[in-house]
Amino acid sequence: MADIEKFEKQTASEQTDLIQQYYKMQSRIYDATRWSFLFGRKEVIRQVPLSGDTTGSIVEVGCGTGINLQYLAKRFPQASLTGLDVSGDMIQLSQKKNRSIQDRLTLLEQPYARGDSPVSNPADLFLFSYSLTMINPQWSELIEQAYADLRPGGYIAVVDFHDSKRGWFKRHMSNHHVRMDGHLQPFLNKHFSPVHDKVHQAYLGVWEYLVYVGKK
Ligand SMILES: C[S@@+](CC[C@H](N)C(=O)[O-])C[C@H]1O[C@@H](n2cnc3c(N)ncnc32)[C@H](O)[C@@H]1O
């Protein structure tokens, strides 16, 4: 079955089950390994043009082990933060890592889904860091939900795999539940006005990754 067809057939609950299963083991080696290929995570947070003294609300969808929540807490020391993740194993690690900011951090073990908003007031910023390419085929619904959950003038920040000219690499990534077909960038640009929109090469072009900030 072509990889894209495999992704198109997944229901949201199948996607959740697969990811929860995948991160049971991967969560144990996540921070020790991902620094070597999840590039651009600090860059995307640096590029968000929100004031450092914002007291607004920031949501990370697929917060994983919580490394970006740490960066966000440092850059926005007065903002309230919410991290969502379907994997309880990842949420537990995030909890441990972010004890020092627990008074302004809410961690939710749940998928982000259309029509099921985790925020009671519109957010200032939504961050998706290497999560959208794993959320198949619901990624487009989630971008639209983030649009609905943002205040006017709020921002979406996305860092993720973009594309690769190497078929073997795309197949390898698809075995790790990642779709990389350059599909995020045009969809983001349809909904948001880009304030930062860069595609970078990794390892001399084995793959490309997208660093994107858009304004609602
Ligand atoms: C590659 S990790 C990225 C983690 C973190 N954002 C980072 O940059 O290190 C992808 C994360 O997205 C989470 N995830 C996958 N599907 C999800 C969904 N539908 N809703 C919320 N989180 C999801 C996974 O459990 C995993 O923790």
mmCIF file with all atom_site columns, C-alpha atoms in Angstrom, residues 20-216:
data_model
loop_
_atom_site.group_PDB
_atom_site.id
_atom_site.type_symbol
_atom_site.label_atom_id
_atom_site.label_alt_id
_atom_site.label_comp_id
_atom_site.label_asym_id
_atom_site.label_entity_id
_atom_site.label_seq_id
_atom_site.pdbx_PDB_ins_code
_atom_site.Cartn_x
_atom_site.Cartn_y
_atom_site.Cartn_z
_atom_site.occupancy
_atom_site.B_iso_or_equiv
_atom_site.pdbx_formal_charge
_atom_site.auth_seq_id
_atom_site.auth_comp_id
_atom_site.auth_asym_id
_atom_site.auth_atom_id
_atom_site.pdbx_PDB_model_num
ATOM 1   C CA . GLN A 1 20  ? 0.433   5.569  22.395 1.00 0.00 ? 20  GLN A CA 1
ATOM 2   C CA . GLN A 1 21  ? 1.960   2.190  21.559 1.00 0.00 ? 21  GLN A CA 1
ATOM 3   C CA . TYR A 1 22  ? 4.897   3.743  19.704 1.00 0.00 ? 22  TYR A CA 1
ATOM 4   C CA . TYR A 1 23  ? 5.864   6.052  22.577 1.00 0.00 ? 23  TYR A CA 1
ATOM 5   C CA . LYS A 1 24  ? 5.708   3.343  25.265 1.00 0.00 ? 24  LYS A CA 1
ATOM 6   C CA . MET A 1 25  ? 9.258   2.402  24.255 1.00 0.00 ? 25  MET A CA 1
ATOM 7   C CA . GLN A 1 26  ? 10.368  5.546  22.383 1.00 0.00 ? 26  GLN A CA 1
ATOM 8   C CA . SER A 1 27  ? 9.656   7.802  25.384 1.00 0.00 ? 27  SER A CA 1
ATOM 9   C CA . ARG A 1 28  ? 12.576  6.122  27.211 1.00 0.00 ? 28  ARG A CA 1
ATOM 10  C CA . ILE A 1 29  ? 15.135  7.124  24.578 1.00 0.00 ? 29  ILE A CA 1
ATOM 11  C CA . TYR A 1 30  ? 13.416  10.253 23.297 1.00 0.00 ? 30  TYR A CA 1
ATOM 12  C CA . ASP A 1 31  ? 15.508  13.082 24.761 1.00 0.00 ? 31  ASP A CA 1
ATOM 13  C CA . ALA A 1 32  ? 18.752  11.135 24.326 1.00 0.00 ? 32  ALA A CA 1
ATOM 14  C CA . THR A 1 33  ? 18.158  10.685 20.574 1.00 0.00 ? 33  THR A CA 1
ATOM 15  C CA . ARG A 1 34  ? 15.898  13.403 19.163 1.00 0.00 ? 34  ARG A CA 1
ATOM 16  C CA . TRP A 1 35  ? 18.352  16.308 19.559 1.00 0.00 ? 35  TRP A CA 1
ATOM 17  C CA . SER A 1 36  ? 20.211  14.826 16.579 1.00 0.00 ? 36  SER A CA 1
ATOM 18  C CA . PHE A 1 37  ? 17.344  15.203 14.090 1.00 0.00 ? 37  PHE A CA 1
ATOM 19  C CA . LEU A 1 38  ? 14.454  17.345 15.408 1.00 0.00 ? 38  LEU A CA 1
ATOM 20  C CA . PHE A 1 39  ? 16.026  20.586 14.232 1.00 0.00 ? 39  PHE A CA 1
ATOM 21  C CA . GLY A 1 40  ? 14.564  24.092 14.479 1.00 0.00 ? 40  GLY A CA 1
ATOM 22  C CA . ARG A 1 41  ? 12.725  23.754 17.798 1.00 0.00 ? 41  ARG A CA 1
ATOM 23  C CA . LYS A 1 42  ? 14.447  26.707 19.464 1.00 0.00 ? 42  LYS A CA 1
ATOM 24  C CA . GLU A 1 43  ? 14.357  28.717 16.228 1.00 0.00 ? 43  GLU A CA 1
ATOM 25  C CA . VAL A 1 44  ? 10.581  28.487 15.865 1.00 0.00 ? 44  VAL A CA 1
ATOM 26  C CA . ILE A 1 45  ? 10.015  29.765 19.408 1.00 0.00 ? 45  ILE A CA 1
ATOM 27  C CA . ARG A 1 46  ? 12.527  32.582 18.871 1.00 0.00 ? 46  ARG A CA 1
ATOM 28  C CA . GLN A 1 47  ? 10.641  33.677 15.744 1.00 0.00 ? 47  GLN A CA 1
ATOM 29  C CA . VAL A 1 48  ? 7.266   34.204 17.475 1.00 0.00 ? 48  VAL A CA 1
ATOM 30  C CA . PRO A 1 49  ? 6.736   37.990 17.572 1.00 0.00 ? 49  PRO A CA 1
ATOM 31  C CA . LEU A 1 50  ? 4.788   37.984 20.866 1.00 0.00 ? 50  LEU A CA 1
ATOM 32  C CA . SER A 1 51  ? 6.081   40.283 23.561 1.00 0.00 ? 51  SER A CA 1
ATOM 33  C CA . GLY A 1 52  ? 8.230   38.548 26.188 1.00 0.00 ? 52  GLY A CA 1
ATOM 34  C CA . ASP A 1 53  ? 6.033   39.938 28.960 1.00 0.00 ? 53  ASP A CA 1
ATOM 35  C CA . THR A 1 54  ? 2.772   38.572 27.574 1.00 0.00 ? 54  THR A CA 1
ATOM 36  C CA . THR A 1 55  ? 0.411   37.237 30.252 1.00 0.00 ? 55  THR A CA 1
ATOM 37  C CA . GLY A 1 56  ? -1.643  35.393 27.632 1.00 0.00 ? 56  GLY A CA 1
ATOM 38  C CA . SER A 1 57  ? -2.060  31.682 27.028 1.00 0.00 ? 57  SER A CA 1
ATOM 39  C CA . ILE A 1 58  ? 0.127   29.358 25.000 1.00 0.00 ? 58  ILE A CA 1
ATOM 40  C CA . VAL A 1 59  ? -0.755  25.811 23.950 1.00 0.00 ? 59  VAL A CA 1
ATOM 41  C CA . GLU A 1 60  ? 1.587   23.113 22.661 1.00 0.00 ? 60  GLU A CA 1
ATOM 42  C CA . VAL A 1 61  ? -0.115  20.241 20.845 1.00 0.00 ? 61  VAL A CA 1
ATOM 43  C CA . GLY A 1 62  ? 1.926   17.037 21.147 1.00 0.00 ? 62  GLY A CA 1
ATOM 44  C CA . CYS A 1 63  ? 4.182   18.438 23.869 1.00 0.00 ? 63  CYS A CA 1
ATOM 45  C CA . GLY A 1 64  ? 6.051   15.134 24.246 1.00 0.00 ? 64  GLY A CA 1
ATOM 46  C CA . THR A 1 65  ? 8.688   15.154 26.989 1.00 0.00 ? 65  THR A CA 1
ATOM 47  C CA . GLY A 1 66  ? 8.175   18.893 27.525 1.00 0.00 ? 66  GLY A CA 1
ATOM 48  C CA . ILE A 1 67  ? 11.374  20.346 26.125 1.00 0.00 ? 67  ILE A CA 1
ATOM 49  C CA . ASN A 1 68  ? 9.556   23.119 24.225 1.00 0.00 ? 68  ASN A CA 1
ATOM 50  C CA . LEU A 1 69  ? 7.459   23.956 27.284 1.00 0.00 ? 69  LEU A CA 1
ATOM 51  C CA . GLN A 1 70  ? 10.768  24.676 29.017 1.00 0.00 ? 70  GLN A CA 1
ATOM 52  C CA . TYR A 1 71  ? 11.869  26.986 26.170 1.00 0.00 ? 71  TYR A CA 1
ATOM 53  C CA . LEU A 1 72  ? 8.449   28.667 26.113 1.00 0.00 ? 72  LEU A CA 1
ATOM 54  C CA . ALA A 1 73  ? 8.472   29.200 29.883 1.00 0.00 ? 73  ALA A CA 1
ATOM 55  C CA . LYS A 1 74  ? 11.844  30.903 29.618 1.00 0.00 ? 74  LYS A CA 1
ATOM 56  C CA . ARG A 1 75  ? 10.871  33.162 26.702 1.00 0.00 ? 75  ARG A CA 1
ATOM 57  C CA . PHE A 1 76  ? 7.438   34.022 28.126 1.00 0.00 ? 76  PHE A CA 1
ATOM 58  C CA . PRO A 1 77  ? 7.899   34.019 31.922 1.00 0.00 ? 77  PRO A CA 1
ATOM 59  C CA . GLN A 1 78  ? 4.396   35.347 32.651 1.00 0.00 ? 78  GLN A CA 1
ATOM 60  C CA . ALA A 1 79  ? 2.321   33.353 30.174 1.00 0.00 ? 79  ALA A CA 1
ATOM 61  C CA . SER A 1 80  ? 0.139   30.411 31.148 1.00 0.00 ? 80  SER A CA 1
ATOM 62  C CA . LEU A 1 81  ? 1.065   27.230 29.344 1.00 0.00 ? 81  LEU A CA 1
ATOM 63  C CA . THR A 1 82  ? -0.927  24.161 28.317 1.00 0.00 ? 82  THR A CA 1
ATOM 64  C CA . GLY A 1 83  ? 0.628   20.975 26.929 1.00 0.00 ? 83  GLY A CA 1
ATOM 65  C CA . LEU A 1 84  ? -1.488  18.245 25.345 1.00 0.00 ? 84  LEU A CA 1
ATOM 66  C CA . ASP A 1 85  ? -0.334  14.791 24.398 1.00 0.00 ? 85  ASP A CA 1
ATOM 67  C CA . VAL A 1 86  ? -2.032  11.471 23.677 1.00 0.00 ? 86  VAL A CA 1
ATOM 68  C CA . SER A 1 87  ? 0.828   9.534  25.233 1.00 0.00 ? 87  SER A CA 1
ATOM 69  C CA . GLY A 1 88  ? 0.667   9.158  29.011 1.00 0.00 ? 88  GLY A CA 1
ATOM 70  C CA . ASP A 1 89  ? 4.327   8.067  28.979 1.00 0.00 ? 89  ASP A CA 1
ATOM 71  C CA . MET A 1 90  ? 5.344   11.351 27.362 1.00 0.00 ? 90  MET A CA 1
ATOM 72  C CA . ILE A 1 91  ? 3.108   13.430 29.656 1.00 0.00 ? 91  ILE A CA 1
ATOM 73  C CA . GLN A 1 92  ? 4.733   11.829 32.713 1.00 0.00 ? 92  GLN A CA 1
ATOM 74  C CA . LEU A 1 93  ? 8.189   12.842 31.504 1.00 0.00 ? 93  LEU A CA 1
ATOM 75  C CA . SER A 1 94  ? 6.948   16.333 30.756 1.00 0.00 ? 94  SER A CA 1
ATOM 76  C CA . GLN A 1 95  ? 5.534   16.601 34.269 1.00 0.00 ? 95  GLN A CA 1
ATOM 77  C CA . LYS A 1 96  ? 8.880   15.613 35.800 1.00 0.00 ? 96  LYS A CA 1
ATOM 78  C CA . LYS A 1 97  ? 10.841  18.015 33.626 1.00 0.00 ? 97  LYS A CA 1
ATOM 79  C CA . ASN A 1 98  ? 8.571   20.994 34.287 1.00 0.00 ? 98  ASN A CA 1
ATOM 80  C CA . ARG A 1 99  ? 7.996   20.819 38.049 1.00 0.00 ? 99  ARG A CA 1
ATOM 81  C CA . SER A 1 100 ? 9.492   24.289 38.488 1.00 0.00 ? 100 SER A CA 1
ATOM 82  C CA . ILE A 1 101 ? 6.708   25.880 36.399 1.00 0.00 ? 101 ILE A CA 1
ATOM 83  C CA . GLN A 1 102 ? 3.803   23.729 37.581 1.00 0.00 ? 102 GLN A CA 1
ATOM 84  C CA . ASP A 1 103 ? 1.906   26.752 38.951 1.00 0.00 ? 103 ASP A CA 1
ATOM 85  C CA . ARG A 1 104 ? 1.369   28.059 35.413 1.00 0.00 ? 104 ARG A CA 1
ATOM 86  C CA . LEU A 1 105 ? 1.393   24.805 33.432 1.00 0.00 ? 105 LEU A CA 1
ATOM 87  C CA . THR A 1 106 ? -1.552  22.519 32.645 1.00 0.00 ? 106 THR A CA 1
ATOM 88  C CA . LEU A 1 107 ? -0.716  19.109 31.157 1.00 0.00 ? 107 LEU A CA 1
ATOM 89  C CA . LEU A 1 108 ? -3.519  17.167 29.501 1.00 0.00 ? 108 LEU A CA 1
ATOM 90  C CA . GLU A 1 109 ? -3.320  13.551 28.404 1.00 0.00 ? 109 GLU A CA 1
ATOM 91  C CA . GLN A 1 110 ? -5.670  13.739 25.435 1.00 0.00 ? 110 GLN A CA 1
ATOM 92  C CA . PRO A 1 111 ? -5.652  14.165 21.679 1.00 0.00 ? 111 PRO A CA 1
ATOM 93  C CA . TYR A 1 112 ? -6.287  17.568 20.195 1.00 0.00 ? 112 TYR A CA 1
ATOM 94  C CA . ALA A 1 113 ? -9.336  17.103 18.000 1.00 0.00 ? 113 ALA A CA 1
ATOM 95  C CA . ARG A 1 114 ? -11.828 19.017 15.913 1.00 0.00 ? 114 ARG A CA 1
ATOM 96  C CA . GLY A 1 115 ? -14.659 20.422 18.038 1.00 0.00 ? 115 GLY A CA 1
ATOM 97  C CA . ASP A 1 116 ? -12.900 19.547 21.316 1.00 0.00 ? 116 ASP A CA 1
ATOM 98  C CA . SER A 1 117 ? -11.059 22.648 22.432 1.00 0.00 ? 117 SER A CA 1
ATOM 99  C CA . PRO A 1 118 ? -8.763  22.479 25.485 1.00 0.00 ? 118 PRO A CA 1
ATOM 100 C CA . VAL A 1 119 ? -8.901  26.266 25.981 1.00 0.00 ? 119 VAL A CA 1
ATOM 101 C CA . SER A 1 120 ? -11.726 28.235 27.571 1.00 0.00 ? 120 SER A CA 1
ATOM 102 C CA . ASN A 1 121 ? -10.427 31.573 26.225 1.00 0.00 ? 121 ASN A CA 1
ATOM 103 C CA . PRO A 1 122 ? -8.836  32.142 22.826 1.00 0.00 ? 122 PRO A CA 1
ATOM 104 C CA . ALA A 1 123 ? -5.082  31.480 22.967 1.00 0.00 ? 123 ALA A CA 1
ATOM 105 C CA . ASP A 1 124 ? -2.236  33.814 21.948 1.00 0.00 ? 124 ASP A CA 1
ATOM 106 C CA . LEU A 1 125 ? -0.063  31.073 20.497 1.00 0.00 ? 125 LEU A CA 1
ATOM 107 C CA . PHE A 1 126 ? -0.368  27.462 19.365 1.00 0.00 ? 126 PHE A CA 1
ATOM 108 C CA . LEU A 1 127 ? 2.833   25.469 18.893 1.00 0.00 ? 127 LEU A CA 1
ATOM 109 C CA . PHE A 1 128 ? 3.025   22.232 16.902 1.00 0.00 ? 128 PHE A CA 1
ATOM 110 C CA . SER A 1 129 ? 6.560   20.876 17.066 1.00 0.00 ? 129 SER A CA 1
ATOM 111 C CA . TYR A 1 130 ? 7.072   17.667 15.072 1.00 0.00 ? 130 TYR A CA 1
ATOM 112 C CA . SER A 1 131 ? 3.527   16.579 15.875 1.00 0.00 ? 131 SER A CA 1
ATOM 113 C CA . LEU A 1 132 ? 1.466   17.438 12.761 1.00 0.00 ? 132 LEU A CA 1
ATOM 114 C CA . THR A 1 133 ? 3.336   15.047 10.422 1.00 0.00 ? 133 THR A CA 1
ATOM 115 C CA . MET A 1 134 ? 2.411   12.225 12.857 1.00 0.00 ? 134 MET A CA 1
ATOM 116 C CA . ILE A 1 135 ? -1.272  13.132 13.084 1.00 0.00 ? 135 ILE A CA 1
ATOM 117 C CA . ASN A 1 136 ? -2.613  11.464 9.962  1.00 0.00 ? 136 ASN A CA 1
ATOM 118 C CA . PRO A 1 137 ? -4.894  12.170 8.306  1.00 0.00 ? 137 PRO A CA 1
ATOM 119 C CA . GLN A 1 138 ? -6.327  14.622 10.911 1.00 0.00 ? 138 GLN A CA 1
ATOM 120 C CA . TRP A 1 139 ? -3.470  17.178 10.627 1.00 0.00 ? 139 TRP A CA 1
ATOM 121 C CA . SER A 1 140 ? -5.525  19.597 8.490  1.00 0.00 ? 140 SER A CA 1
ATOM 122 C CA . GLU A 1 141 ? -8.477  19.522 10.919 1.00 0.00 ? 141 GLU A CA 1
ATOM 123 C CA . LEU A 1 142 ? -6.091  20.324 13.766 1.00 0.00 ? 142 LEU A CA 1
ATOM 124 C CA . ILE A 1 143 ? -4.667  23.350 11.967 1.00 0.00 ? 143 ILE A CA 1
ATOM 125 C CA . GLU A 1 144 ? -8.231  24.565 11.427 1.00 0.00 ? 144 GLU A CA 1
ATOM 126 C CA . GLN A 1 145 ? -9.096  23.907 15.082 1.00 0.00 ? 145 GLN A CA 1
ATOM 127 C CA . ALA A 1 146 ? -6.024  25.891 16.175 1.00 0.00 ? 146 ALA A CA 1
ATOM 128 C CA . TYR A 1 147 ? -7.202  28.742 13.936 1.00 0.00 ? 147 TYR A CA 1
ATOM 129 C CA . ALA A 1 148 ? -10.570 28.647 15.725 1.00 0.00 ? 148 ALA A CA 1
ATOM 130 C CA . ASP A 1 149 ? -8.905  28.486 19.173 1.00 0.00 ? 149 ASP A CA 1
ATOM 131 C CA . LEU A 1 150 ? -6.623  31.498 18.567 1.00 0.00 ? 150 LEU A CA 1
ATOM 132 C CA . ARG A 1 151 ? -7.529  35.092 19.303 1.00 0.00 ? 151 ARG A CA 1
ATOM 133 C CA . PRO A 1 152 ? -7.545  37.454 16.296 1.00 0.00 ? 152 PRO A CA 1
ATOM 134 C CA . GLY A 1 153 ? -3.897  38.435 15.776 1.00 0.00 ? 153 GLY A CA 1
ATOM 135 C CA . GLY A 1 154 ? -2.711  35.266 17.588 1.00 0.00 ? 154 GLY A CA 1
ATOM 136 C CA . TYR A 1 155 ? 0.044   33.050 16.198 1.00 0.00 ? 155 TYR A CA 1
ATOM 137 C CA . ILE A 1 156 ? 0.572   29.482 15.075 1.00 0.00 ? 156 ILE A CA 1
ATOM 138 C CA . ALA A 1 157 ? 4.141   28.186 15.223 1.00 0.00 ? 157 ALA A CA 1
ATOM 139 C CA . VAL A 1 158 ? 5.021   24.976 13.391 1.00 0.00 ? 158 VAL A CA 1
ATOM 140 C CA . VAL A 1 159 ? 8.335   23.183 13.128 1.00 0.00 ? 159 VAL A CA 1
ATOM 141 C CA . ASP A 1 160 ? 8.237   19.841 11.362 1.00 0.00 ? 160 ASP A CA 1
ATOM 142 C CA . PHE A 1 161 ? 9.600   17.586 8.643  1.00 0.00 ? 161 PHE A CA 1
ATOM 143 C CA . HIS A 1 162 ? 8.893   19.101 5.234  1.00 0.00 ? 162 HIS A CA 1
ATOM 144 C CA . ASP A 1 163 ? 9.958   16.735 2.445  1.00 0.00 ? 163 ASP A CA 1
ATOM 145 C CA . SER A 1 164 ? 12.722  14.511 1.136  1.00 0.00 ? 164 SER A CA 1
ATOM 146 C CA . LYS A 1 165 ? 13.901  13.548 -2.337 1.00 0.00 ? 165 LYS A CA 1
ATOM 147 C CA . ARG A 1 166 ? 15.083  10.194 -0.959 1.00 0.00 ? 166 ARG A CA 1
ATOM 148 C CA . GLY A 1 167 ? 12.359  7.563  -1.251 1.00 0.00 ? 167 GLY A CA 1
ATOM 149 C CA . TRP A 1 168 ? 14.143  5.294  1.263  1.00 0.00 ? 168 TRP A CA 1
ATOM 150 C CA . PHE A 1 169 ? 14.101  8.052  3.860  1.00 0.00 ? 169 PHE A CA 1
ATOM 151 C CA . LYS A 1 170 ? 10.402  8.787  3.403  1.00 0.00 ? 170 LYS A CA 1
ATOM 152 C CA . ARG A 1 171 ? 9.640   5.069  3.744  1.00 0.00 ? 171 ARG A CA 1
ATOM 153 C CA . HIS A 1 172 ? 11.782  4.885  6.865  1.00 0.00 ? 172 HIS A CA 1
ATOM 154 C CA . MET A 1 173 ? 9.929   7.847  8.382  1.00 0.00 ? 173 MET A CA 1
ATOM 155 C CA . SER A 1 174 ? 6.572   6.424  7.388  1.00 0.00 ? 174 SER A CA 1
ATOM 156 C CA . ASN A 1 175 ? 7.449   3.311  9.438  1.00 0.00 ? 175 ASN A CA 1
ATOM 157 C CA . HIS A 1 176 ? 7.751   5.754  12.347 1.00 0.00 ? 176 HIS A CA 1
ATOM 158 C CA . HIS A 1 177 ? 4.260   7.175  11.540 1.00 0.00 ? 177 HIS A CA 1
ATOM 159 C CA . VAL A 1 178 ? 5.604   10.349 9.887  1.00 0.00 ? 178 VAL A CA 1
ATOM 160 C CA . ARG A 1 179 ? 4.202   11.662 6.598  1.00 0.00 ? 179 ARG A CA 1
ATOM 161 C CA . MET A 1 180 ? 6.526   14.073 4.785  1.00 0.00 ? 180 MET A CA 1
ATOM 162 C CA . ASP A 1 181 ? 5.165   15.312 1.472  1.00 0.00 ? 181 ASP A CA 1
ATOM 163 C CA . GLY A 1 182 ? 5.552   19.092 1.721  1.00 0.00 ? 182 GLY A CA 1
ATOM 164 C CA . HIS A 1 183 ? 1.868   19.103 2.642  1.00 0.00 ? 183 HIS A CA 1
ATOM 165 C CA . LEU A 1 184 ? 1.875   21.399 5.717  1.00 0.00 ? 184 LEU A CA 1
ATOM 166 C CA . GLN A 1 185 ? 3.284   24.622 4.253  1.00 0.00 ? 185 GLN A CA 1
ATOM 167 C CA . PRO A 1 186 ? 0.638   25.336 1.551  1.00 0.00 ? 186 PRO A CA 1
ATOM 168 C CA . PHE A 1 187 ? -2.191  24.518 3.953  1.00 0.00 ? 187 PHE A CA 1
ATOM 169 C CA . LEU A 1 188 ? -0.777  26.816 6.650  1.00 0.00 ? 188 LEU A CA 1
ATOM 170 C CA . ASN A 1 189 ? -0.412  29.617 4.118  1.00 0.00 ? 189 ASN A CA 1
ATOM 171 C CA . LYS A 1 190 ? -4.050  29.203 3.081  1.00 0.00 ? 190 LYS A CA 1
ATOM 172 C CA . HIS A 1 191 ? -5.191  29.967 6.649  1.00 0.00 ? 191 HIS A CA 1
ATOM 173 C CA . PHE A 1 192 ? -2.526  32.230 8.165  1.00 0.00 ? 192 PHE A CA 1
ATOM 174 C CA . SER A 1 193 ? -0.401  35.208 7.091  1.00 0.00 ? 193 SER A CA 1
ATOM 175 C CA . PRO A 1 194 ? 3.209   34.053 7.290  1.00 0.00 ? 194 PRO A CA 1
ATOM 176 C CA . VAL A 1 195 ? 5.597   36.053 9.456  1.00 0.00 ? 195 VAL A CA 1
ATOM 177 C CA . HIS A 1 196 ? 8.365   33.444 9.196  1.00 0.00 ? 196 HIS A CA 1
ATOM 178 C CA . ASP A 1 197 ? 8.312   30.722 6.553  1.00 0.00 ? 197 ASP A CA 1
ATOM 179 C CA . LYS A 1 198 ? 11.598  28.899 5.972  1.00 0.00 ? 198 LYS A CA 1
ATOM 180 C CA . VAL A 1 199 ? 12.510  25.473 4.660  1.00 0.00 ? 199 VAL A CA 1
ATOM 181 C CA . HIS A 1 200 ? 15.948  24.261 5.787  1.00 0.00 ? 200 HIS A CA 1
ATOM 182 C CA . GLN A 1 201 ? 18.034  21.298 4.694  1.00 0.00 ? 201 GLN A CA 1
ATOM 183 C CA . ALA A 1 202 ? 19.168  18.676 7.174  1.00 0.00 ? 202 ALA A CA 1
ATOM 184 C CA . TYR A 1 203 ? 22.269  16.534 6.679  1.00 0.00 ? 203 TYR A CA 1
ATOM 185 C CA . LEU A 1 204 ? 23.140  18.042 3.270  1.00 0.00 ? 204 LEU A CA 1
ATOM 186 C CA . GLY A 1 205 ? 19.628  17.554 1.943  1.00 0.00 ? 205 GLY A CA 1
ATOM 187 C CA . VAL A 1 206 ? 18.659  14.073 3.145  1.00 0.00 ? 206 VAL A CA 1
ATOM 188 C CA . TRP A 1 207 ? 15.479  15.808 4.247  1.00 0.00 ? 207 TRP A CA 1
ATOM 189 C CA . GLU A 1 208 ? 14.065  19.309 4.632  1.00 0.00 ? 208 GLU A CA 1
ATOM 190 C CA . TYR A 1 209 ? 12.297  20.766 7.636  1.00 0.00 ? 209 TYR A CA 1
ATOM 191 C CA . LEU A 1 210 ? 9.869   23.652 7.903  1.00 0.00 ? 210 LEU A CA 1
ATOM 192 C CA . VAL A 1 211 ? 10.051  26.483 10.435 1.00 0.00 ? 211 VAL A CA 1
ATOM 193 C CA . TYR A 1 212 ? 6.814   28.467 10.200 1.00 0.00 ? 212 TYR A CA 1
ATOM 194 C CA . VAL A 1 213 ? 5.089   31.201 12.181 1.00 0.00 ? 213 VAL A CA 1
ATOM 195 C CA . GLY A 1 214 ? 1.752   32.512 10.921 1.00 0.00 ? 214 GLY A CA 1
ATOM 196 C CA . LYS A 1 215 ? -0.593  35.199 12.174 1.00 0.00 ? 215 LYS A CA 1
ATOM 197 C CA . LYS A 1 216 ? -4.363  34.793 12.364 1.00 0.00 ? 216 LYS A CA 1
#
